């Protein structure tokens, strides 16, 4: 068997392959495009395309596709074969630079939120040379951005690349002010930790709710859930281990740095974390990871659930977005430095993040808003819908000392003076104790923990990069015009701490008292649901910021708001319809059939001895009858609410109506059905129970 280094990246047209297949001149030109964004000349593009095709064909590929990330949140591909007819009646395999650089898929069915009228069906895809092409199955996949003919972004990659560029620009201004002229570009890095559930295919197939919506819409609590905490970091079961082994192998072949795997808190829940990499690549890789997780599961007779809340009553699944900023010279700007000057620079970047998170709490919340994630955020589960930052005691004490001009206990000097004093070394272990914070500093990076497990990480990083770029822009504008750099720097850091310390919270983020303090005393946002937060995407301050950095146009923001709300509505409506269907065609008939059996038992017993009281059967029959009536009534309620939705016109109003009228009625119907599950004989219950599902994989 081949060793990992032998096959790692074997399906990727990476630097090793480029070097081997291209002439030195072509390779250098391509590198310049990749590293510095230089324009690629068509001659080089042709050479790259040809090399890519030869390499792909040698690896069994017959087709190519521009691989992109439309606003559906998943990836899209349309395959074209390499074949081209030759005069002798045969074919040759061909792929041109033009085909590599630009594609024109028929895009009329992708959501555009009104950006692209459907008669203007064609959008175009444009090659992102910074993310390597790879082979999936028999297809060469070329990572691309997806835009309309008017140039508006119809995908998640385009604004992500724009936000990285915006941040790059502002960071460079700051670095120049600190006398650093050698850095040519900075990029953000991300390591997304991915949570998921595994259940057996047999169980999954029996649950229409899982098949149609990705989550269970019914299900009484099992006798055993996660209360024993015996799953977290527990021994991985053989079937899961075999799954993880094959998953790693498939990911490694695609050059994805899958690193850590373990069991999570809930039964049947697991986590996979890769080694961090450049944000747009990490985003591509995370999309691929989610896809491959599901594919490999199918091969093992399993289903991988990526929904944020597949089961009520046990932990949901999230994604932790570990984020840092690094220079092309290999320096992590969120790492406290060795010298006083570096420390001052570190503190400035730290403050930029603090200010960004406080000023744009709403954008961070919006970036993770989906119907699925609403079940985690704001629902007494980690983390809350309130955004706050955890810094740890040590760093907090440093900031306090700066703010109040008081001596910091960690130094021997009498006063912290930026640019003179060396900051204490932060111990990673002491900064990373808090697991309940939505946004935690963990020694040399920030960990944003509000993302849902099925979210693309693009949106969160777009908002984060843009908001931090904005803080840095304000800083750079001031510092570039300051008479005395150090005095201005010190004053600005102090002002940031004063103005934005309300966002810093080092306590327990799950505590009810915190939510009260955050909203009532500190004035932080608490948007519990998607319809609550999404319209704020179009608040003037947000539109101004995002457009001024060229990350989104106003039209693009409007379209995104529309699409996200539409998505919310559609998701909940599919869930509601699935519930109605299951209640009517499966649950009510099952409970009724069981009631019939009990009624027959009573009649058999009575006919043998009419004096028998049949206390058990009679009371059960009564209960079952009242439950079937309740289920029928609640189903009808829900159906009526669904019908009355047709009169709502605007998407925001529709989303609100769905949240207030539909979700509540879904909850009531569920309650009645779950109660019925606890009194109905198992042989009558039409689908597997929570216990069956959660403990199905051995
Ligand atoms: P945990 O959060 O479970 O304690 P780590 O903090 O070591 O584990 O890493 C979690 C994730 O953070 C991994 O994907 C890792 O690659 C990523 N990570 C580590 N350092 C950085 C960094 N400087 N920038 C971005 N991500 C990072
Ligand atoms: Mg972590």
XYZ file of C-alpha atoms and ligand atoms in Angstrom:
726
model
C 0.000 0.000 0.000
C 1.203 3.479 -0.847
C 2.221 5.749 2.012
C 0.395 9.007 2.626
C 3.125 11.306 1.255
C 3.068 9.212 -1.934
C -0.566 9.832 -2.698
C -1.206 13.146 -0.907
C -2.437 15.623 -3.511
C -2.220 13.003 -6.275
C -5.507 14.316 -7.730
C -4.428 17.961 -7.621
C -2.763 20.028 -10.316
C -0.528 21.578 -7.679
C 2.774 23.338 -7.683
C 4.709 20.089 -8.045
C 2.803 19.149 -11.200
C 2.949 22.657 -12.655
C 6.690 22.756 -12.197
C 7.083 19.397 -13.879
C 4.707 20.042 -16.823
C 5.393 23.663 -17.704
C 8.454 25.387 -19.116
C 10.297 27.621 -16.651
C 8.941 30.686 -18.404
C 5.344 29.481 -18.327
C 5.655 28.346 -14.747
C 7.063 31.685 -13.570
C 4.362 33.592 -15.377
C 1.660 31.437 -13.797
C 3.267 31.806 -10.373
C 3.186 35.564 -10.768
C -0.536 35.326 -11.452
C -1.113 33.081 -8.466
C 1.045 34.983 -5.987
C 0.591 38.558 -7.091
C -2.604 38.525 -9.123
C -0.752 39.447 -12.329
C -2.746 39.097 -15.556
C -2.199 35.797 -17.343
C -1.263 36.051 -20.985
C -3.221 33.851 -23.364
C -0.119 32.016 -24.575
C 0.624 30.915 -21.023
C -3.048 30.108 -20.431
C -2.963 27.801 -23.467
C 0.140 26.066 -22.185
C -1.392 25.650 -18.714
C -4.639 24.320 -20.173
C -2.779 21.835 -22.321
C -0.652 20.646 -19.417
C -3.711 20.384 -17.205
C -5.557 18.325 -19.803
C -2.621 15.935 -20.385
C -2.213 15.460 -16.664
C -5.947 14.969 -16.119
C -6.310 12.501 -18.988
C -3.321 10.541 -17.670
C -5.242 10.324 -14.382
C -8.353 8.941 -16.050
C -10.323 12.166 -16.571
C -12.524 12.496 -19.653
C -14.332 15.736 -18.750
C -13.650 19.130 -17.297
C -15.873 21.515 -15.401
C -15.739 25.016 -14.051
C -16.459 24.333 -10.400
C -18.232 27.208 -8.636
C -20.192 28.162 -5.562
C -23.534 29.736 -6.422
C -25.690 31.281 -3.721
C -27.438 27.986 -3.049
C -24.612 27.350 -0.587
C -23.437 24.207 -2.328
C -21.169 23.767 -5.306
C -22.149 23.529 -8.944
C -20.566 21.866 -11.925
C -21.432 21.301 -15.565
C -19.275 18.741 -17.304
C -17.840 19.048 -20.806
C -15.726 16.321 -22.324
C -12.300 17.041 -23.766
C -13.191 15.338 -27.053
C -12.888 17.147 -30.328
C -13.484 15.435 -33.700
C -10.459 14.746 -35.844
C -10.655 14.621 -39.680
C -10.168 10.846 -39.757
C -13.436 10.238 -37.885
C -11.827 9.788 -34.501
C -11.416 12.256 -31.670
C -8.566 14.006 -29.964
C -8.569 15.360 -26.425
C -8.491 19.139 -26.398
C -8.629 21.940 -23.866
C -7.753 25.550 -24.624
C -6.619 28.461 -22.519
C -9.875 30.182 -23.376
C -11.867 27.301 -21.969
C -9.704 27.299 -18.868
C -10.097 30.987 -18.165
C -13.758 31.505 -18.881
C -16.913 29.431 -19.014
C -20.505 30.266 -19.824
C -22.857 27.937 -18.024
C -26.581 28.427 -18.479
C -27.233 30.022 -15.157
C -30.919 30.782 -15.331
C -31.847 28.381 -12.564
C -29.377 29.615 -9.972
C -30.711 32.083 -7.444
C -29.737 35.648 -8.216
C -32.162 37.520 -5.984
C -33.295 39.656 -8.883
C -29.766 40.485 -10.036
C -30.090 38.755 -13.323
C -33.355 38.666 -15.195
C -33.953 35.122 -16.369
C -33.988 36.079 -20.036
C -30.372 37.074 -19.554
C -29.692 33.512 -18.642
C -26.002 33.360 -19.174
C -23.623 34.104 -16.397
C -19.955 33.409 -16.754
C -17.375 31.631 -14.680
C -13.811 32.880 -14.329
C -10.821 30.827 -13.262
C -9.423 31.422 -9.759
C -5.789 30.448 -10.319
C -5.042 30.745 -6.580
C -7.018 27.577 -5.880
C -5.582 24.460 -7.561
C -7.562 22.457 -10.112
C -8.305 18.875 -9.077
C -9.856 15.663 -10.352
C -13.076 14.337 -8.922
C -14.238 11.053 -10.413
C -13.609 11.417 -14.143
C -13.722 15.188 -14.176
C -11.079 17.875 -14.000
C -12.546 20.563 -11.723
C -11.387 24.132 -12.149
C -12.252 26.425 -9.218
C -13.973 29.490 -10.613
C -15.832 32.635 -9.666
C -19.355 33.041 -11.054
C -20.667 36.407 -12.251
C -23.475 37.885 -14.288
C -22.803 39.602 -17.568
C -23.155 42.913 -15.807
C -20.253 41.849 -13.576
C -22.295 41.262 -10.423
C -21.144 38.374 -8.299
C -23.570 35.469 -8.356
C -21.436 33.358 -6.052
C -19.593 33.286 -2.750
C -16.050 33.140 -4.036
C -16.038 36.520 -5.770
C -16.870 38.621 -2.698
C -14.540 36.444 -0.627
C -11.627 37.212 -2.938
C -12.618 40.883 -2.922
C -12.691 40.935 0.886
C -9.256 39.339 1.071
C -7.982 42.006 -1.289
C -9.617 44.774 0.766
C -7.965 43.508 3.932
C -4.639 43.072 2.167
C -4.700 46.702 1.070
C -5.357 48.083 4.543
C -2.948 45.756 6.352
C -0.157 46.798 3.995
C -0.809 50.454 4.838
C -0.429 49.640 8.536
C 2.695 47.555 8.007
C 4.310 50.399 6.054
C 3.597 52.715 8.979
C 5.506 50.316 11.190
C 8.402 50.550 8.766
C 7.853 47.210 7.124
C 8.558 47.508 3.406
C 9.365 43.911 2.631
C 5.909 42.379 2.871
C 4.248 42.262 -0.563
C 0.930 40.790 0.392
C -1.013 39.413 3.335
C -3.679 36.760 3.294
C -6.019 35.436 5.879
C -5.831 31.801 6.846
C -8.630 29.620 8.062
C -8.889 26.212 9.677
C -12.565 25.180 9.858
C -13.447 22.465 12.368
C -16.379 20.515 10.937
C -18.963 18.669 13.048
C -21.305 15.985 11.670
C -23.517 13.046 12.582
C -23.356 9.532 11.188
C -26.360 7.210 11.110
C -27.063 4.051 9.157
C -28.555 4.212 5.687
C -31.325 1.759 6.659
C -32.543 4.054 9.427
C -32.232 7.138 7.271
C -34.305 5.653 4.476
C -37.180 5.098 6.873
C -37.362 8.763 7.884
C -39.004 11.089 5.318
C -38.084 14.063 7.519
C -34.366 13.284 7.261
C -34.630 12.598 3.556
C -36.523 15.782 2.705
C -35.156 18.227 5.250
C -31.933 16.843 6.726
C -33.319 16.937 10.251
C -35.806 14.980 12.312
C -39.117 16.795 12.639
C -40.517 14.268 15.091
C -38.988 12.067 17.744
C -39.543 11.521 21.436
C -36.487 11.804 23.681
C -34.672 8.476 23.975
C -34.042 6.982 27.426
C -30.366 7.769 26.883
C -29.071 10.874 25.193
C -25.803 12.702 25.816
C -26.207 13.084 29.583
C -23.411 10.685 30.431
C -20.872 12.622 28.332
C -19.519 9.222 27.397
C -19.256 9.937 23.688
C -17.026 13.038 23.677
C -13.483 11.957 22.748
C -14.622 8.358 23.349
C -13.241 5.331 21.533
C -14.232 5.512 17.868
C -16.370 2.531 16.866
C -14.897 0.224 14.195
C -17.438 1.160 11.540
C -16.863 4.859 12.146
C -13.106 4.311 12.192
C -13.301 2.587 8.801
C -15.326 5.543 7.515
C -12.842 8.082 8.843
C -9.942 6.146 7.345
C -11.416 6.184 3.857
C -12.544 9.794 4.230
C -9.021 10.884 5.151
C -7.623 9.034 2.194
C -10.027 10.660 -0.254
C -9.374 14.099 1.230
C -5.621 13.639 1.178
C -5.730 12.647 -2.487
C -7.370 16.019 -3.092
C -4.655 17.805 -1.159
C -6.969 18.561 1.757
C -5.023 18.601 5.000
C -7.421 16.524 7.117
C -5.700 16.388 10.472
C -7.836 15.797 13.543
C -10.798 13.498 14.057
C -12.727 12.592 17.159
C -16.122 11.825 18.608
C -18.152 14.871 19.638
C -20.544 15.493 22.528
C -23.737 13.895 21.186
C -24.052 10.193 20.431
C -23.317 9.589 16.720
C -21.626 13.005 16.461
C -18.068 13.464 15.230
C -15.640 16.176 14.163
C -13.030 16.613 11.478
C -10.491 19.453 11.441
C -8.002 20.229 8.693
C -4.734 22.101 9.029
C -5.413 25.754 8.252
C -4.695 27.267 4.859
C -5.396 30.418 2.798
C -9.042 31.400 3.213
C -10.315 30.945 -0.341
C -8.617 27.567 -0.559
C -9.926 26.608 2.872
C -13.397 27.553 1.629
C -13.085 25.406 -1.496
C -11.688 22.583 0.604
C -14.463 22.791 3.162
C -17.094 22.570 0.421
C -15.295 19.547 -1.007
C -14.917 18.025 2.435
C -18.652 18.225 3.067
C -19.351 16.627 -0.301
C -16.856 13.828 0.191
C -18.034 13.171 3.737
C -21.436 12.330 2.295
C -20.074 10.295 -0.598
C -17.817 8.150 1.538
C -20.622 7.625 4.046
C -22.794 6.189 1.288
C -20.071 3.660 0.468
C -20.120 2.511 4.081
C -23.888 2.135 4.271
C -24.017 5.308 6.342
C -25.466 8.775 5.967
C -23.541 11.842 7.054
C -25.877 14.510 8.451
C -24.536 18.029 8.107
C -27.674 19.770 9.361
C -27.177 22.143 12.305
C -29.802 20.429 14.402
C -30.646 16.942 13.185
C -32.016 15.887 16.587
C -33.875 17.919 19.183
C -32.575 17.596 22.714
C -28.990 16.706 21.843
C -26.184 18.979 20.695
C -26.374 20.441 17.240
C -23.463 20.694 14.824
C -21.386 23.772 14.170
C -18.244 24.767 12.425
C -15.437 26.680 14.145
C -13.761 29.168 11.866
C -10.167 29.637 13.108
C -8.929 32.807 11.481
C -5.621 34.671 11.342
C -3.762 37.102 9.097
C -0.353 36.136 7.740
C 2.206 37.931 5.590
C 3.869 36.435 2.518
C 7.018 36.445 4.636
C 5.394 33.950 6.966
C 4.532 36.166 9.928
C 1.215 35.714 11.712
C 0.063 39.249 12.541
C -2.175 37.989 15.343
C 0.762 36.505 17.160
C 2.281 38.668 19.898
C 5.795 39.545 18.758
C 9.259 39.439 20.286
C 10.017 43.145 20.428
C 8.145 46.124 21.855
C 7.534 47.453 18.377
C 6.059 44.178 17.185
C 3.904 44.091 20.291
C 2.496 47.507 19.565
C 1.705 46.306 16.066
C 0.070 43.177 17.469
C -2.054 45.278 19.818
C -3.164 47.433 16.934
C -4.328 44.397 14.950
C -6.000 43.013 18.036
C -7.828 46.320 18.515
C -8.813 46.334 14.856
C -10.551 42.999 15.380
C -12.214 44.136 18.609
C -13.533 47.262 16.915
C -14.615 45.305 13.836
C -16.547 42.729 15.838
C -18.264 45.409 17.914
C -19.123 47.691 14.989
C -20.309 44.816 12.801
C -21.811 42.323 15.249
C -24.867 42.267 13.052
C -22.898 41.307 9.953
C -21.241 38.417 11.754
C -24.626 37.184 12.933
C -26.053 37.607 9.433
C -23.153 35.663 7.946
C -24.215 32.535 9.822
C -27.988 32.971 9.616
C -29.978 30.052 8.223
C -33.170 28.325 9.276
C -31.052 25.387 10.455
C -28.609 27.451 12.511
C -31.472 29.296 14.230
C -32.052 26.077 16.164
C -28.614 26.453 17.747
C -28.044 30.195 18.110
C -30.497 31.776 20.445
C -31.925 28.438 21.519
C -30.009 27.824 24.732
C -27.306 26.091 22.859
C -23.711 26.973 22.126
C -22.981 29.688 21.221
C -25.676 32.311 21.828
C -26.959 34.667 19.137
C -25.222 37.537 20.956
C -21.770 38.195 19.518
C -19.007 38.859 22.050
C -15.234 38.412 22.219
C -13.284 36.331 24.676
C -9.707 37.478 25.220
C -8.599 35.617 28.321
C -7.469 37.093 31.636
C -3.939 37.925 30.621
C -4.697 39.928 27.526
C -7.652 41.499 29.235
C -5.409 42.751 32.028
C -3.016 44.237 29.466
C -5.846 46.094 27.742
C -7.185 47.323 31.061
C -3.768 48.654 32.030
C -3.518 50.529 28.745
C -7.001 51.908 29.030
C -6.570 53.249 32.531
C -2.871 54.100 32.371
C -2.253 51.942 35.394
C 0.678 49.628 35.981
C 0.256 46.187 34.553
C 1.144 43.509 37.074
C 2.786 41.375 34.421
C 5.582 43.881 33.819
C 8.017 45.416 36.231
C 7.675 48.824 34.721
C 5.345 51.275 36.306
C 3.260 51.822 33.251
C 2.525 50.084 29.994
C 3.876 52.259 27.274
C 3.421 51.011 23.771
C 6.551 50.835 21.739
C 8.691 50.543 24.855
C 7.467 47.699 26.977
C 7.512 44.093 25.975
C 4.218 42.341 26.440
C 4.210 39.207 28.503
C 4.245 35.971 26.546
C 0.745 34.651 26.242
C 0.408 31.073 27.070
C -1.900 29.433 24.534
C -3.338 27.190 27.210
C -4.443 30.091 29.354
C -6.156 31.899 26.500
C -8.182 28.978 25.244
C -10.156 27.867 28.248
C -13.420 29.445 27.285
C -15.492 27.200 25.060
C -18.731 29.149 25.289
C -17.648 32.334 23.551
C -18.848 33.014 20.023
C -15.564 34.713 19.141
C -12.482 33.725 21.100
C -8.851 34.763 20.893
C -6.866 31.551 21.100
C -3.253 32.671 21.359
C -2.474 33.546 17.747
C -5.835 33.387 15.979
C -9.500 34.089 16.519
C -12.010 31.285 16.612
C -15.473 32.277 15.352
C -17.803 29.582 16.614
C -21.232 30.640 15.403
C -21.104 29.006 11.994
C -23.545 26.197 11.344
C -22.191 22.848 10.229
C -23.668 23.129 6.746
C -22.769 26.809 6.186
C -20.227 27.721 3.568
C -17.436 29.448 5.472
C -17.256 32.073 2.738
C -19.859 34.438 4.209
C -18.363 34.552 7.700
C -14.926 35.287 6.299
C -16.216 37.913 3.870
C -17.740 39.841 6.777
C -14.784 39.334 9.068
C -12.204 40.390 6.484
C -14.243 43.428 5.447
C -14.992 44.611 8.969
C -11.343 44.335 10.005
C -10.289 46.099 6.790
C -12.607 48.941 7.805
C -11.054 49.272 11.288
C -7.586 49.278 9.761
C -8.583 51.839 7.169
C -9.706 54.201 9.924
C -6.470 53.579 11.818
C -4.284 54.050 8.763
C -6.065 57.270 7.774
C -5.301 58.689 11.201
C -1.788 57.374 11.639
C -0.600 58.416 8.207
C -1.427 62.000 9.123
C -0.169 61.946 12.706
C 2.585 64.304 13.841
C 3.926 61.807 16.303
C 3.283 58.199 15.323
C 3.759 56.628 18.743
C 1.584 59.089 20.602
C -1.157 58.742 18.014
C -0.873 54.967 18.106
C -1.140 54.846 21.864
C -4.102 57.192 21.893
C -5.886 55.176 19.244
C -5.432 51.864 20.971
C -6.728 53.406 24.168
C -9.694 54.888 22.438
C -10.564 51.562 20.827
C -10.465 49.799 24.184
C -12.651 52.481 25.775
C -15.146 52.600 22.949
C -15.433 48.895 22.336
C -14.821 47.083 25.588
C -18.524 46.288 25.820
C -17.969 43.540 23.245
C -15.397 41.793 25.454
C -16.867 39.152 27.712
C -14.815 36.525 29.454
C -17.577 34.716 31.338
C -19.987 31.940 30.441
C -21.705 32.741 27.153
C -24.555 30.277 27.812
C -25.617 32.002 31.003
C -29.075 33.622 30.892
C -27.713 36.464 33.038
C -25.175 37.257 30.324
C -27.828 37.613 27.641
C -29.655 40.042 29.906
C -26.515 42.034 30.640
C -25.428 41.994 26.996
C -28.682 43.337 25.680
C -29.875 45.554 28.525
C -26.653 46.989 29.934
C -24.241 46.774 27.051
C -26.606 47.328 24.169
C -25.322 44.401 22.130
C -27.485 42.899 19.406
C -29.440 39.746 20.084
C -30.953 38.606 16.810
C -32.385 35.228 17.597
C -33.701 34.330 14.177
C -32.828 34.773 10.534
C -35.777 37.109 9.817
C -34.624 39.225 12.807
C -31.122 39.789 11.543
C -31.181 39.478 7.773
C -32.825 42.835 6.909
C -29.963 44.586 8.767
C -27.679 43.560 5.933
C -29.123 46.590 4.172
C -28.602 49.030 7.069
C -26.827 52.098 5.807
C -23.685 51.584 7.894
C -23.307 48.051 6.517
C -23.964 48.961 2.904
C -21.563 51.911 3.186
C -18.793 49.808 4.656
C -19.103 46.847 2.281
C -19.450 48.962 -0.841
C -16.634 51.338 0.115
C -14.207 48.402 0.216
C -15.528 47.081 -3.069
C -16.635 43.806 -1.495
C -20.264 44.025 -2.587
C -22.264 46.431 -4.662
C -25.544 47.609 -3.221
C -27.413 45.510 -5.780
C -25.460 42.441 -4.730
C -26.333 43.038 -1.088
C -29.997 43.402 -1.895
C -29.935 40.188 -3.871
C -28.215 38.341 -1.036
C -30.694 39.557 1.511
C -33.522 38.431 -0.729
C -31.967 35.026 -1.386
C -31.220 34.333 2.275
C -34.750 35.194 3.304
C -36.206 33.168 0.449
C -34.033 30.297 1.481
C -35.299 30.560 5.025
C -38.900 30.545 3.850
C -38.436 27.602 1.522
C -36.605 25.567 4.134
C -39.281 25.987 6.772
C -42.081 25.442 4.280
C -40.585 22.151 3.116
C -40.314 21.138 6.758
C -43.906 22.102 7.471
C -45.203 20.234 4.440
C -43.154 17.187 5.359
C -44.644 17.271 8.851
C -48.183 17.505 7.551
C -47.516 14.614 5.232
C -45.920 12.412 7.890
C -48.586 13.202 10.461
C -51.430 12.452 8.076
C -50.132 9.441 6.216
C -47.947 7.785 8.811
C -48.375 8.931 12.393
C -52.142 9.360 12.763
C -52.866 6.057 10.959
C -50.317 4.254 13.164
C -51.772 5.556 16.411
C -55.268 4.842 15.164
C -54.354 1.279 14.171
C -52.901 0.684 17.592
C -56.088 2.085 19.155
C -58.059 -0.331 17.040
C -56.019 -3.230 18.390
C -56.657 -2.077 21.944
C -60.380 -1.685 21.239
C -60.452 -5.204 19.858
C -58.620 -6.496 22.916
C -61.240 -4.879 25.115
C -64.055 -6.410 23.117
C -62.430 -9.892 23.148
C -61.895 -9.662 26.907
C -65.421 -8.406 27.521
C -66.955 -11.144 25.412
C -65.204 -13.765 27.519
C -66.170 -12.090 30.789
C -68.359 -9.010 30.659
C -67.510 -8.061 34.241
C -63.825 -7.376 33.362
C -62.972 -3.720 33.876
C -60.090 -3.597 31.330
C -58.709 -0.604 33.200
C -55.348 -0.536 31.386
C -56.861 -0.943 27.928
C -59.647 1.545 28.501
C -57.408 4.273 29.793
C -54.897 3.649 26.979
C -57.648 3.669 24.390
C -58.904 6.958 25.746
C -55.436 8.413 25.628
C -54.796 7.169 22.083
C -58.121 8.531 20.879
C -57.509 11.898 22.393
C -54.019 11.933 20.865
C -55.240 11.109 17.360
C -57.765 13.926 17.707
C -55.060 16.276 18.896
C -52.735 15.269 16.064
C -55.510 15.773 13.522
C -56.357 19.172 15.024
C -52.742 20.364 15.090
C -52.198 19.150 11.543
C -55.199 21.105 10.410
C -53.929 24.208 12.235
C -50.627 23.971 10.471
C -52.264 23.438 7.097
C -54.475 26.463 7.604
C -51.478 28.598 8.517
C -49.719 27.398 5.377
C -52.673 28.363 3.232
C -52.962 31.837 4.745
C -49.291 32.510 3.901
C -50.194 32.883 0.257
C -51.407 36.386 0.860
C -48.036 37.675 2.136
C -46.122 39.508 -0.562
C -42.813 40.868 0.613
C -40.093 38.328 1.509
C -39.243 39.839 4.886
C -42.889 39.790 5.911
C -43.220 36.241 4.663
C -40.168 35.126 6.637
C -41.576 36.776 9.759
C -44.962 35.180 9.247
C -43.321 31.817 8.804
C -41.299 32.253 11.980
C -44.286 33.435 14.014
C -47.077 31.284 12.617
C -45.616 28.215 10.989
C -42.739 27.300 13.311
C -44.954 27.587 16.371
C -47.599 25.300 14.886
C -44.927 22.859 13.792
C -43.796 22.740 17.411
C -47.330 22.018 18.619
C -47.850 19.246 16.100
C -44.530 17.738 17.035
C -45.402 17.783 20.716
C -48.604 15.820 20.134
C -46.880 13.293 17.866
C -43.910 12.829 20.199
C -46.306 12.149 23.045
C -48.108 9.589 20.889
C -44.755 7.914 20.191
C -44.263 7.317 23.922
C -47.574 5.416 24.280
C -47.805 3.620 20.942
C -46.517 0.048 20.696
C -43.199 0.069 18.858
C -44.357 -2.329 16.159
C -46.932 0.263 15.082
C -44.585 3.253 15.028
C -43.885 4.012 11.374
C -40.236 5.059 11.616
C -37.119 4.538 13.727
C -36.985 6.254 17.104
C -34.286 8.632 18.328
C -32.731 5.728 20.205
C -32.617 3.667 17.003
C -31.081 6.528 15.037
C -28.549 7.797 17.546
C -27.227 4.402 18.482
C -27.540 2.788 15.050
C -23.861 2.718 14.101
C -21.798 0.184 15.962
P -8.716 23.168 19.158
O -9.501 24.378 18.771
O -9.524 21.925 19.019
O -8.032 23.337 20.453
P -6.484 24.005 17.517
O -6.702 25.317 18.130
O -5.100 23.437 17.588
O -7.524 22.962 18.086
O -6.840 24.058 15.989
C -8.104 24.129 15.506
C -8.007 24.602 14.086
O -7.346 25.856 14.055
C -7.241 23.688 13.142
O -7.938 23.606 11.938
C -5.942 24.429 12.960
O -5.296 24.133 11.753
C -6.421 25.851 13.004
N -5.347 26.821 13.240
C -4.244 26.683 14.011
N -3.466 27.779 13.912
C -4.087 28.638 13.054
C -3.781 29.922 12.525
N -2.683 30.578 12.844
N -4.678 30.469 11.674
C -5.807 29.839 11.330
N -6.128 28.640 11.793
C -5.295 28.030 12.636
Mg -11.217 24.852 18.282
